[in-house]
Short mmCIF file of C-alpha atoms in Angstrom, two decimals:
data_model
loop_
_atom_site.label_atom_id
_atom_site.label_comp_id
_atom_site.label_asym_id
_atom_site.label_seq_id
_atom_site.Cartn_x
_atom_site.Cartn_y
_atom_site.Cartn_z
CA MET A 1 19.28 -14.45 4.55
CA ARG A 2 21.47 -11.41 5.11
CA ASP A 3 20.18 -8.37 6.99
CA PRO A 4 19.89 -5.47 4.49
CA PHE A 5 19.48 -2.91 7.30
CA ARG A 6 22.74 -3.77 9.04
CA GLY A 7 25.26 -0.95 9.37
CA HIS A 8 22.83 1.97 9.27
CA ARG A 9 22.89 4.53 12.06
CA PHE A 10 19.16 4.33 12.75
CA PRO A 11 17.61 1.57 14.87
CA ARG A 12 16.70 -1.53 12.87
CA GLY A 13 12.94 -0.96 12.97
CA VAL A 14 12.96 2.65 11.78
CA VAL A 15 13.94 2.11 8.14
CA PRO A 16 11.36 -0.60 7.34
CA LEU A 17 8.68 1.38 9.16
CA ALA A 18 9.38 4.53 7.15
CA VAL A 19 9.46 2.64 3.85
CA ARG A 20 6.23 0.79 4.69
CA TRP A 21 4.46 4.05 5.58
CA TYR A 22 5.54 5.66 2.33
CA CYS A 23 4.59 2.68 0.15
CA ARG A 24 1.36 1.76 1.92
CA PHE A 25 -0.24 5.17 2.51
CA PRO A 26 -0.53 8.28 0.30
CA LEU A 27 2.24 10.13 2.14
CA SER A 28 5.03 12.33 0.85
CA TYR A 29 8.63 11.95 1.97
CA GLN A 30 8.12 15.03 4.12
CA ASP A 31 5.01 13.47 5.71
CA VAL A 32 7.00 10.37 6.65
CA SER A 33 9.79 12.56 8.02
CA ASP A 34 7.24 14.50 10.12
CA LEU A 35 5.67 11.29 11.46
CA LEU A 36 9.07 10.01 12.52
CA ALA A 37 9.88 13.40 14.12
CA GLU A 38 6.70 13.12 16.20
CA ARG A 39 8.17 9.88 17.55
CA GLY A 40 11.52 11.50 18.37
CA ILE A 41 13.44 10.34 15.29
CA VAL A 42 14.80 13.23 13.21
CA VAL A 43 15.22 12.19 9.58
CA ASP A 44 15.52 14.36 6.48
CA ARG A 45 13.06 13.74 3.66
CA ALA A 46 15.96 13.05 1.28
CA THR A 47 17.01 10.22 3.60
CA VAL A 48 13.50 8.75 3.44
CA PHE A 49 13.70 9.00 -0.37
CA ARG A 50 17.00 7.08 -0.41
CA TRP A 51 15.57 4.43 1.93
CA VAL A 52 12.56 3.91 -0.34
CA GLN A 53 14.83 3.60 -3.39
CA LYS A 54 17.23 1.21 -1.68
CA PHE A 55 14.97 -0.92 0.54
CA GLY A 56 11.59 -0.67 -1.20
CA PRO A 57 12.19 -3.65 -3.52
CA GLU A 58 13.59 -5.74 -0.63
CA ILE A 59 10.58 -5.04 1.61
CA ALA A 60 8.15 -5.63 -1.27
CA GLY A 61 9.80 -8.97 -2.04
CA ARG A 62 9.60 -10.11 1.55
CA ALA A 63 5.96 -9.00 1.85
CA TYR A 64 5.05 -10.77 -1.40
CA ALA A 65 6.60 -14.01 -0.15
CA HIS A 66 4.30 -13.98 2.88
CA ARG A 67 1.19 -13.13 0.90
CA GLY A 68 -1.20 -16.03 0.70
CA TRP A 69 -4.43 -16.73 -1.05
CA ARG A 70 -7.02 -14.47 0.52
CA GLY A 71 -10.08 -15.58 -1.41
CA PRO A 72 -11.70 -14.64 -4.67
CA HIS A 73 -10.85 -11.44 -6.49
CA TRP A 74 -13.85 -9.27 -7.27
CA HIS A 75 -14.25 -6.49 -9.81
CA VAL A 76 -17.13 -4.04 -9.62
CA ASP A 77 -18.87 -2.45 -12.61
CA GLU A 78 -21.24 0.38 -11.84
CA THR A 79 -23.45 2.57 -13.97
CA TYR A 80 -26.67 4.56 -14.08
CA VAL A 81 -29.50 3.35 -16.34
CA CYS A 82 -32.84 4.89 -17.18
CA VAL A 83 -35.66 2.52 -16.26
CA GLY A 84 -39.26 3.66 -16.79
CA GLY A 85 -38.16 7.30 -17.04
CA LYS A 86 -36.22 7.21 -13.73
CA TRP A 87 -32.45 7.02 -13.40
CA ARG A 88 -31.33 4.04 -11.33
CA TYR A 89 -27.93 3.10 -9.97
CA LEU A 90 -26.87 -0.40 -10.99
CA TRP A 91 -23.78 -2.31 -9.95
CA ARG A 92 -22.44 -5.73 -10.77
CA ALA A 93 -19.68 -7.60 -8.98
CA VAL A 94 -17.82 -10.23 -10.99
CA ASP A 95 -15.34 -12.70 -9.51
CA GLN A 96 -12.32 -14.16 -11.31
CA THR A 97 -14.37 -17.09 -12.65
CA GLY A 98 -16.99 -14.82 -14.25
CA ARG A 99 -19.77 -15.36 -11.74
CA SER A 100 -21.64 -12.15 -11.03
CA SER A 101 -23.82 -10.62 -8.37
CA THR A 102 -26.10 -7.68 -9.21
CA SER A 103 -28.08 -5.15 -7.28
CA GLY A 104 -30.06 -2.10 -8.10
#
């Protein structure tokens, strides 16, 4: 597999780190630029934007290839219901097979 980061002026680990930070956490391009500046790497936010556009799909594809089965997927439904004149919080967790767990 070819190295997509080859030929860039920044060290090899900087570009994937910046793209991962932007994609994984609710950060702006300026936030990522500031985080890199705190570590001594001066990068403009427009550069971070270009990295995300260029390398985001590559990094996502590589991460998806290493993703394995992590267990059942759960969905949670929650609501308030009036029982005997008192409002109660009720939640229900349902896995991908339809089995549920409830609590109140």
